[in-house]
CSV table of C-alpha atoms and ligand atoms in Angstrom, one decimal:
chain,number,residue,atom,x,y,z
A,1,MET,CA,46.4,17.7,-28.5
A,2,ILE,CA,45.3,14.0,-29.4
A,3,HIS,CA,41.8,14.7,-27.9
A,4,ASP,CA,41.5,17.9,-29.9
A,5,PHE,CA,42.6,16.0,-33.0
A,6,ILE,CA,40.2,13.5,-32.6
A,7,SER,CA,37.3,15.8,-31.7
A,8,LEU,CA,38.1,17.7,-34.9
A,9,ILE,CA,37.4,14.6,-37.1
A,10,PHE,CA,34.6,13.1,-34.7
A,11,PRO,CA,33.3,16.3,-33.1
A,12,ASP,CA,30.7,15.4,-30.3
A,13,ASN,CA,27.4,17.0,-30.9
A,14,CYS,CA,24.8,18.5,-28.1
A,15,ALA,CA,22.4,15.7,-27.1
A,16,ALA,CA,19.5,18.1,-27.4
A,17,CYS,CA,20.3,20.5,-30.3
A,18,ASP,CA,22.8,18.4,-32.3
A,19,GLU,CA,25.0,21.5,-32.6
A,20,VAL,CA,28.9,20.7,-32.6
A,21,LEU,CA,30.2,21.1,-28.9
A,22,TYR,CA,32.8,23.6,-28.2
A,23,LYS,CA,36.0,22.5,-26.3
A,24,GLY,CA,35.2,22.3,-22.6
A,25,GLU,CA,31.4,21.6,-23.4
A,26,GLN,CA,30.3,18.2,-22.4
A,27,SER,CA,26.9,16.5,-23.5
A,28,LEU,CA,25.0,19.6,-23.8
A,29,CYS,CA,26.0,22.8,-25.6
A,30,ALA,CA,26.0,26.2,-23.1
A,31,ALA,CA,22.7,27.5,-24.9
A,32,CYS,CA,20.8,24.2,-24.2
A,33,ARG,CA,22.1,24.0,-20.6
A,34,VAL,CA,20.6,27.6,-19.9
A,35,ASN,CA,17.4,26.8,-21.9
A,36,LEU,CA,16.4,23.4,-21.1
A,37,PRO,CA,13.3,23.4,-18.7
A,38,LEU,CA,14.4,22.4,-15.1
A,39,THR,CA,11.8,21.3,-12.7
A,40,ASN,CA,13.3,22.6,-9.6
A,41,TYR,CA,11.2,20.1,-7.7
A,42,HIS,CA,13.9,19.8,-5.0
A,43,LEU,CA,12.9,23.4,-3.9
A,44,ASP,CA,9.3,22.4,-3.6
A,45,ASN,CA,8.3,19.2,-1.7
A,46,GLU,CA,4.7,19.8,-2.9
A,47,ASN,CA,5.4,19.7,-6.4
A,48,PRO,CA,3.6,17.9,-9.2
A,49,LEU,CA,5.6,14.7,-9.3
A,50,MET,CA,5.2,14.3,-5.4
A,51,LYS,CA,1.5,14.7,-5.7
A,52,ARG,CA,1.3,11.8,-8.3
A,53,PHE,CA,2.2,9.4,-5.7
A,54,TRP,CA,-0.2,10.8,-2.9
A,55,GLY,CA,-2.3,8.0,-1.9
A,56,ARG,CA,-0.6,5.3,-3.8
A,57,VAL,CA,2.9,4.8,-2.0
A,58,PRO,CA,4.8,6.9,0.6
A,59,VAL,CA,7.7,8.8,-1.1
A,60,ASP,CA,9.5,11.4,1.0
A,61,HIS,CA,10.8,13.4,-2.3
A,62,ALA,CA,10.1,13.2,-5.6
A,63,LEU,CA,12.7,14.9,-7.8
A,64,ALA,CA,13.4,15.3,-11.7
A,65,TYR,CA,15.9,17.3,-13.5
A,66,TYR,CA,14.1,18.5,-16.6
A,67,LYS,CA,10.2,18.8,-17.5
A,68,PHE,CA,9.3,16.4,-20.2
A,69,THR,CA,7.3,17.5,-22.9
A,70,LYS,CA,6.2,15.2,-26.0
A,71,GLY,CA,8.4,16.2,-29.1
A,72,GLY,CA,10.5,18.6,-27.1
A,73,GLN,CA,14.2,18.5,-26.6
A,74,VAL,CA,14.1,16.6,-23.4
A,75,GLN,CA,12.5,13.8,-25.2
A,76,GLN,CA,15.3,13.7,-27.8
A,77,ILE,CA,17.9,13.5,-25.1
A,78,LEU,CA,16.2,10.6,-23.4
A,79,TYR,CA,15.9,9.0,-26.8
A,80,LYS,CA,19.8,9.2,-27.4
A,81,ILE,CA,20.5,8.0,-24.0
A,82,LYS,CA,18.3,5.1,-24.6
A,83,TYR,CA,18.7,4.1,-28.2
A,84,ASP,CA,21.9,5.8,-29.6
A,85,GLY,CA,24.2,4.3,-26.9
A,86,MET,CA,24.6,7.9,-25.2
A,87,LYS,CA,25.0,6.5,-21.7
A,88,SER,CA,27.7,9.2,-20.8
A,89,VAL,CA,24.8,11.9,-21.3
A,90,ALA,CA,22.9,10.0,-18.6
A,91,ARG,CA,26.0,10.1,-16.3
A,92,GLN,CA,26.7,13.6,-16.9
A,93,LEU,CA,23.1,14.8,-16.3
A,94,GLY,CA,23.3,12.9,-12.9
A,95,VAL,CA,26.6,14.6,-12.1
A,96,TRP,CA,24.9,18.3,-12.8
A,97,TYR,CA,21.7,17.4,-10.9
A,98,GLY,CA,23.6,15.8,-8.0
A,99,TYR,CA,25.5,19.2,-7.6
A,100,ASP,CA,22.0,20.9,-7.4
A,101,LEU,CA,20.9,18.4,-4.8
A,102,LEU,CA,23.8,18.6,-2.9
A,103,LYS,CA,23.3,22.4,-2.5
A,104,ALA,CA,19.8,21.6,-1.2
A,105,GLY,CA,21.3,19.2,1.5
A,106,PHE,CA,20.1,15.9,0.0
A,107,ASP,CA,23.3,14.2,0.7
A,108,LYS,CA,22.4,14.2,4.3
A,109,LYS,CA,18.8,13.2,3.8
A,110,VAL,CA,19.5,10.2,1.8
A,111,ASP,CA,21.6,7.2,2.4
A,112,LEU,CA,22.0,5.4,-0.9
A,113,LEU,CA,20.9,5.3,-4.6
A,114,VAL,CA,19.3,2.4,-6.4
A,115,PRO,CA,18.5,2.7,-10.0
A,116,VAL,CA,15.3,1.1,-11.4
A,117,PRO,CA,16.4,-2.4,-13.2
A,118,LEU,CA,15.9,-2.9,-17.0
A,119,HIS,CA,14.1,-5.9,-18.3
A,120,PRO,CA,16.8,-8.5,-18.5
A,121,ARG,CA,16.0,-8.6,-22.5
A,122,LYS,CA,16.3,-5.1,-22.9
A,123,GLN,CA,19.5,-4.9,-20.7
A,124,CYS,CA,21.0,-7.7,-22.9
A,125,GLN,CA,20.1,-5.7,-26.2
A,126,ARG,CA,21.4,-2.5,-25.0
A,127,GLY,CA,24.2,-3.5,-23.1
A,128,TYR,CA,23.8,-1.1,-20.3
A,129,ASN,CA,20.8,0.4,-18.0
A,130,GLN,CA,20.6,4.1,-18.5
A,131,SER,CA,19.1,4.5,-15.1
A,132,ALA,CA,22.2,2.9,-13.5
A,133,PHE,CA,24.4,5.7,-15.4
A,134,PHE,CA,22.3,8.6,-14.2
A,135,ALA,CA,22.5,7.1,-10.6
A,136,GLU,CA,26.1,6.8,-10.9
A,137,GLY,CA,26.5,10.4,-12.0
A,138,LEU,CA,24.3,11.4,-8.9
A,139,SER,CA,26.5,9.2,-6.6
A,140,VAL,CA,29.5,11.3,-7.8
A,141,SER,CA,28.4,14.7,-6.8
A,142,LEU,CA,26.3,13.5,-3.7
A,143,ASN,CA,29.2,11.2,-2.4
A,144,LEU,CA,26.8,8.3,-1.8
A,145,ALA,CA,26.9,4.5,-2.7
A,146,ASN,CA,25.0,3.3,-5.8
A,147,TYR,CA,23.8,-0.3,-5.5
A,148,THR,CA,22.7,-1.5,-9.0
A,149,SER,CA,22.1,-5.2,-7.9
A,150,VAL,CA,19.6,-4.4,-4.9
A,151,LEU,CA,16.7,-4.5,-7.1
A,152,SER,CA,16.1,-6.9,-10.1
A,153,ARG,CA,13.5,-7.0,-12.7
A,154,VAL,CA,11.8,-10.3,-13.2
A,155,SER,CA,11.1,-11.6,-16.5
A,156,ASP,CA,7.6,-10.8,-17.9
A,157,LYS,CA,6.5,-13.9,-20.1
A,158,SER,CA,2.9,-12.9,-20.7
A,159,SER,CA,2.0,-10.4,-23.6
A,160,GLN,CA,1.2,-7.0,-22.2
A,161,THR,CA,-0.8,-6.0,-25.2
A,162,LEU,CA,-3.5,-8.2,-24.7
A,163,LYS,CA,-4.3,-7.2,-21.1
A,164,SER,CA,-6.5,-4.4,-19.7
A,165,ARG,CA,-5.1,-1.6,-17.8
A,166,PHE,CA,-5.9,-3.1,-14.4
A,167,GLU,CA,-4.3,-6.4,-15.5
A,168,ARG,CA,-1.2,-4.5,-16.8
A,169,TRP,CA,-1.0,-2.8,-13.2
A,170,LEU,CA,-1.4,-6.0,-11.3
A,171,ASN,CA,1.4,-7.2,-13.6
A,172,VAL,CA,3.8,-4.2,-13.0
A,173,LYS,CA,3.5,-4.5,-9.4
A,174,ASP,CA,5.2,-7.9,-9.0
A,175,LEU,CA,7.9,-7.3,-11.5
A,176,TYR,CA,10.5,-5.9,-9.3
A,177,LYS,CA,12.2,-8.1,-6.6
A,178,ILE,CA,14.8,-7.3,-3.7
A,179,LYS,CA,17.7,-9.3,-4.2
A,180,ASP,CA,19.6,-8.4,-1.1
A,181,LYS,CA,17.8,-6.4,1.6
A,182,SER,CA,20.6,-6.0,3.8
A,183,PHE,CA,21.8,-2.9,1.8
A,184,ILE,CA,18.5,-1.0,2.4
A,185,GLU,CA,17.3,-2.1,5.9
A,186,ASN,CA,16.5,1.0,7.8
A,187,LYS,CA,18.0,3.3,5.0
A,188,HIS,CA,16.6,6.0,3.2
A,189,VAL,CA,16.9,5.0,-0.4
A,190,LEU,CA,16.7,7.3,-3.6
A,191,LEU,CA,15.5,5.5,-6.5
A,192,CYS,CA,16.6,6.6,-9.8
A,193,ASP,CA,14.7,6.3,-13.0
A,194,ASP,CA,15.3,8.1,-16.5
A,195,VAL,CA,11.8,9.2,-17.1
A,196,ILE,CA,8.5,9.0,-15.0
A,197,THR,CA,5.4,9.1,-16.7
A,198,THR,CA,2.6,7.4,-14.9
A,199,GLY,CA,4.6,6.5,-11.9
A,200,ALA,CA,3.6,2.8,-12.1
A,201,THR,CA,7.1,1.6,-12.1
A,202,ILE,CA,8.3,3.7,-9.1
A,203,GLU,CA,5.3,2.7,-7.2
A,204,ALA,CA,6.1,-1.0,-7.7
A,205,CYS,CA,9.7,-0.6,-7.0
A,206,ALA,CA,9.2,1.9,-4.0
A,207,ARG,CA,6.6,-0.6,-2.4
A,208,GLU,CA,9.3,-3.4,-2.8
A,209,LEU,CA,11.9,-1.5,-0.9
A,210,LEU,CA,9.6,-0.4,1.8
A,211,ASP,CA,8.2,-4.0,2.3
A,212,HIS,CA,11.9,-5.1,2.6
A,213,GLY,CA,12.8,-2.9,5.4
A,214,ALA,CA,13.7,0.5,3.6
A,215,LYS,CA,13.0,3.2,6.2
A,216,GLN,CA,12.1,5.7,3.5
A,217,VAL,CA,12.1,6.0,-0.2
A,218,SER,CA,12.7,9.1,-2.5
A,219,VAL,CA,12.8,9.3,-6.3
A,220,ALA,CA,15.1,11.1,-8.8
A,221,ALA,CA,14.5,11.1,-12.5
A,222,ILE,CA,16.2,12.7,-15.6
A,223,ALA,CA,12.7,13.9,-16.8
A,224,ALA,CA,9.0,13.8,-15.5
A,225,ALA,CA,6.0,14.1,-17.6
A,226,GLU,CA,3.8,17.1,-16.1
B,1,ZN,ZN1,22.6,22.4,-27.6
């Protein structure tokens, strides 16, 4: 009753379309859950995201829940997760996606989850890492451990804007460091991120994991640009 009363005064809204959520709906309304563009990459291992890593870094599976389009509703959801404090939405999407992956047997393919860390300054400003919340959701439905402190992102002191694309790439490559390799040695790691665009971050993290003894690396994101 208290919950009903509170939601009467402060109703939750759909993270995609902003409509007021009905009782029993969480994060997204029923219509958006049906209409948002799923990738279904977990059903096709030669998917477009997988191909993005060919020749760059060996990735076993490349997965994303939604297709990202500029100006679309998925972008709106990601924005709210990042800048409007809606970390619970990231977690909920992880839970839903985790059940899809569970049905496809990913709980047996992967050993543990590692979220892509945030820049320390951003983490401090935002107070949370949205990728860690997504990974936490996945860990609930896949029943796998989520190690949030295996990877760390070192501070980047130089200005990115003054650099060429190549220099920026060289820079990204050394930004992620393993803090404790004992958790990942000889394990299949599912690296979790919010959105994948060029894949440079994933490439750097995956390489760092593989260089420190991870047996295999797969990738899962809330969304990926096609
Ligand atoms: Zn909606």
